[in-house]
Amino acid sequence: MPDKAYEEARSLWEKYRVLTHELMKFIDEEEVDTFLDLVDQRGQIIEMLQALPADPYRGSVDFAALDAELRPLEMQIQYKARAWLNRSRRRNAAVHSYDTGEGSPVGGYLNRRH
């Protein structure tokens, strides 16, 4: 029967697993605010795991299966987050290319009355 440290670690890793699946769902839906909140929550879980005196679950067969499940998801999340960030930067650049402020000589010229 697993001891208390094993069960505590297993419970935290299960929460980490659930949050990873939720991250995937929200990045697919481009719900960035929710995605970022979940990233913060997952970071807190990581801190809690690091604060454990030992993580006996990490050496178990169950953890190996969890690791095999999460590794591809982590890579997909990273790829999709980078893709979203690049799209966002391109959109932002496109929007700013239409800015006609005082810094733009063309905008200043077009706004003047002749």
Short mmCIF file of N, CA, C and O in Angstrom, two decimals, residues 18-27 31-45:
data_model
loop_
_atom_site.label_atom_id
_atom_site.label_comp_id
_atom_site.label_asym_id
_atom_site.label_seq_id
_atom_site.Cartn_x
_atom_site.Cartn_y
_atom_site.Cartn_z
N VAL A 18 -4.40 17.14 -15.26
CA VAL A 18 -5.68 17.76 -15.59
C VAL A 18 -5.46 19.17 -16.15
O VAL A 18 -6.05 19.55 -17.17
N LEU A 19 -4.60 19.94 -15.50
CA LEU A 19 -4.33 21.30 -15.97
C LEU A 19 -3.67 21.29 -17.34
O LEU A 19 -3.95 22.16 -18.18
N THR A 20 -2.83 20.31 -17.62
CA THR A 20 -2.19 20.21 -18.94
C THR A 20 -3.24 19.97 -20.01
O THR A 20 -3.21 20.61 -21.08
N HIS A 21 -4.18 19.10 -19.75
CA HIS A 21 -5.26 18.85 -20.72
C HIS A 21 -6.13 20.11 -20.91
O HIS A 21 -6.56 20.42 -22.02
N GLU A 22 -6.39 20.82 -19.82
CA GLU A 22 -7.16 22.06 -19.91
C GLU A 22 -6.39 23.12 -20.71
O GLU A 22 -7.00 23.86 -21.49
N LEU A 23 -5.09 23.20 -20.52
CA LEU A 23 -4.28 24.14 -21.30
C LEU A 23 -4.45 23.87 -22.79
O LEU A 23 -4.61 24.80 -23.58
N MET A 24 -4.42 22.62 -23.15
CA MET A 24 -4.57 22.25 -24.56
C MET A 24 -5.93 22.71 -25.08
O MET A 24 -6.02 23.26 -26.19
N LYS A 25 -6.95 22.51 -24.29
CA LYS A 25 -8.30 22.90 -24.71
C LYS A 25 -8.39 24.41 -24.92
O LYS A 25 -8.91 24.87 -25.95
N PHE A 26 -7.86 25.19 -24.00
CA PHE A 26 -8.01 26.64 -24.09
C PHE A 26 -7.07 27.28 -25.11
O PHE A 26 -7.41 28.31 -25.68
N ILE A 27 -5.93 26.67 -25.38
CA ILE A 27 -5.07 27.22 -26.44
C ILE A 27 -5.70 26.92 -27.79
O ILE A 27 -5.62 27.73 -28.70
N GLU A 31 -8.47 31.02 -26.08
CA GLU A 31 -8.91 31.69 -24.85
C GLU A 31 -7.65 32.01 -24.05
O GLU A 31 -7.31 31.32 -23.09
N VAL A 32 -6.95 33.04 -24.46
CA VAL A 32 -5.62 33.32 -23.94
C VAL A 32 -5.64 33.68 -22.47
O VAL A 32 -4.77 33.23 -21.70
N ASP A 33 -6.59 34.46 -22.01
CA ASP A 33 -6.64 34.84 -20.60
C ASP A 33 -6.80 33.62 -19.71
O ASP A 33 -6.10 33.47 -18.70
N THR A 34 -7.71 32.73 -20.07
CA THR A 34 -7.91 31.51 -19.31
C THR A 34 -6.66 30.63 -19.39
O THR A 34 -6.23 30.05 -18.39
N PHE A 35 -6.08 30.55 -20.58
CA PHE A 35 -4.85 29.77 -20.77
C PHE A 35 -3.76 30.26 -19.82
O PHE A 35 -3.11 29.47 -19.14
N LEU A 36 -3.57 31.57 -19.75
CA LEU A 36 -2.52 32.13 -18.89
C LEU A 36 -2.81 31.89 -17.41
O LEU A 36 -1.89 31.63 -16.62
N ASP A 37 -4.09 31.95 -17.03
CA ASP A 37 -4.46 31.63 -15.64
C ASP A 37 -4.11 30.18 -15.31
O ASP A 37 -3.59 29.89 -14.23
N LEU A 38 -4.37 29.29 -16.26
CA LEU A 38 -4.06 27.87 -16.04
C LEU A 38 -2.55 27.64 -15.99
O LEU A 38 -2.08 26.79 -15.23
N VAL A 39 -1.79 28.38 -16.78
CA VAL A 39 -0.33 28.28 -16.72
C VAL A 39 0.14 28.65 -15.32
O VAL A 39 1.02 27.98 -14.75
N ASP A 40 -0.43 29.72 -14.76
CA ASP A 40 -0.07 30.13 -13.40
C ASP A 40 -0.42 29.04 -12.38
O ASP A 40 0.36 28.73 -11.48
N GLN A 41 -1.60 28.45 -12.53
CA GLN A 41 -2.02 27.40 -11.61
C GLN A 41 -1.09 26.19 -11.70
O GLN A 41 -0.71 25.60 -10.68
N ARG A 42 -0.71 25.85 -12.92
CA ARG A 42 0.19 24.72 -13.11
C ARG A 42 1.56 25.03 -12.51
O ARG A 42 2.21 24.16 -11.94
N GLY A 43 1.98 26.28 -12.62
CA GLY A 43 3.23 26.69 -11.99
C GLY A 43 3.19 26.52 -10.48
O GLY A 43 4.19 26.13 -9.85
N GLN A 44 2.04 26.79 -9.88
CA GLN A 44 1.88 26.60 -8.44
C GLN A 44 1.98 25.11 -8.07
O GLN A 44 2.57 24.76 -7.05
N ILE A 45 1.42 24.26 -8.92
CA ILE A 45 1.52 22.82 -8.69
C ILE A 45 2.99 22.38 -8.75
O ILE A 45 3.45 21.60 -7.91
#
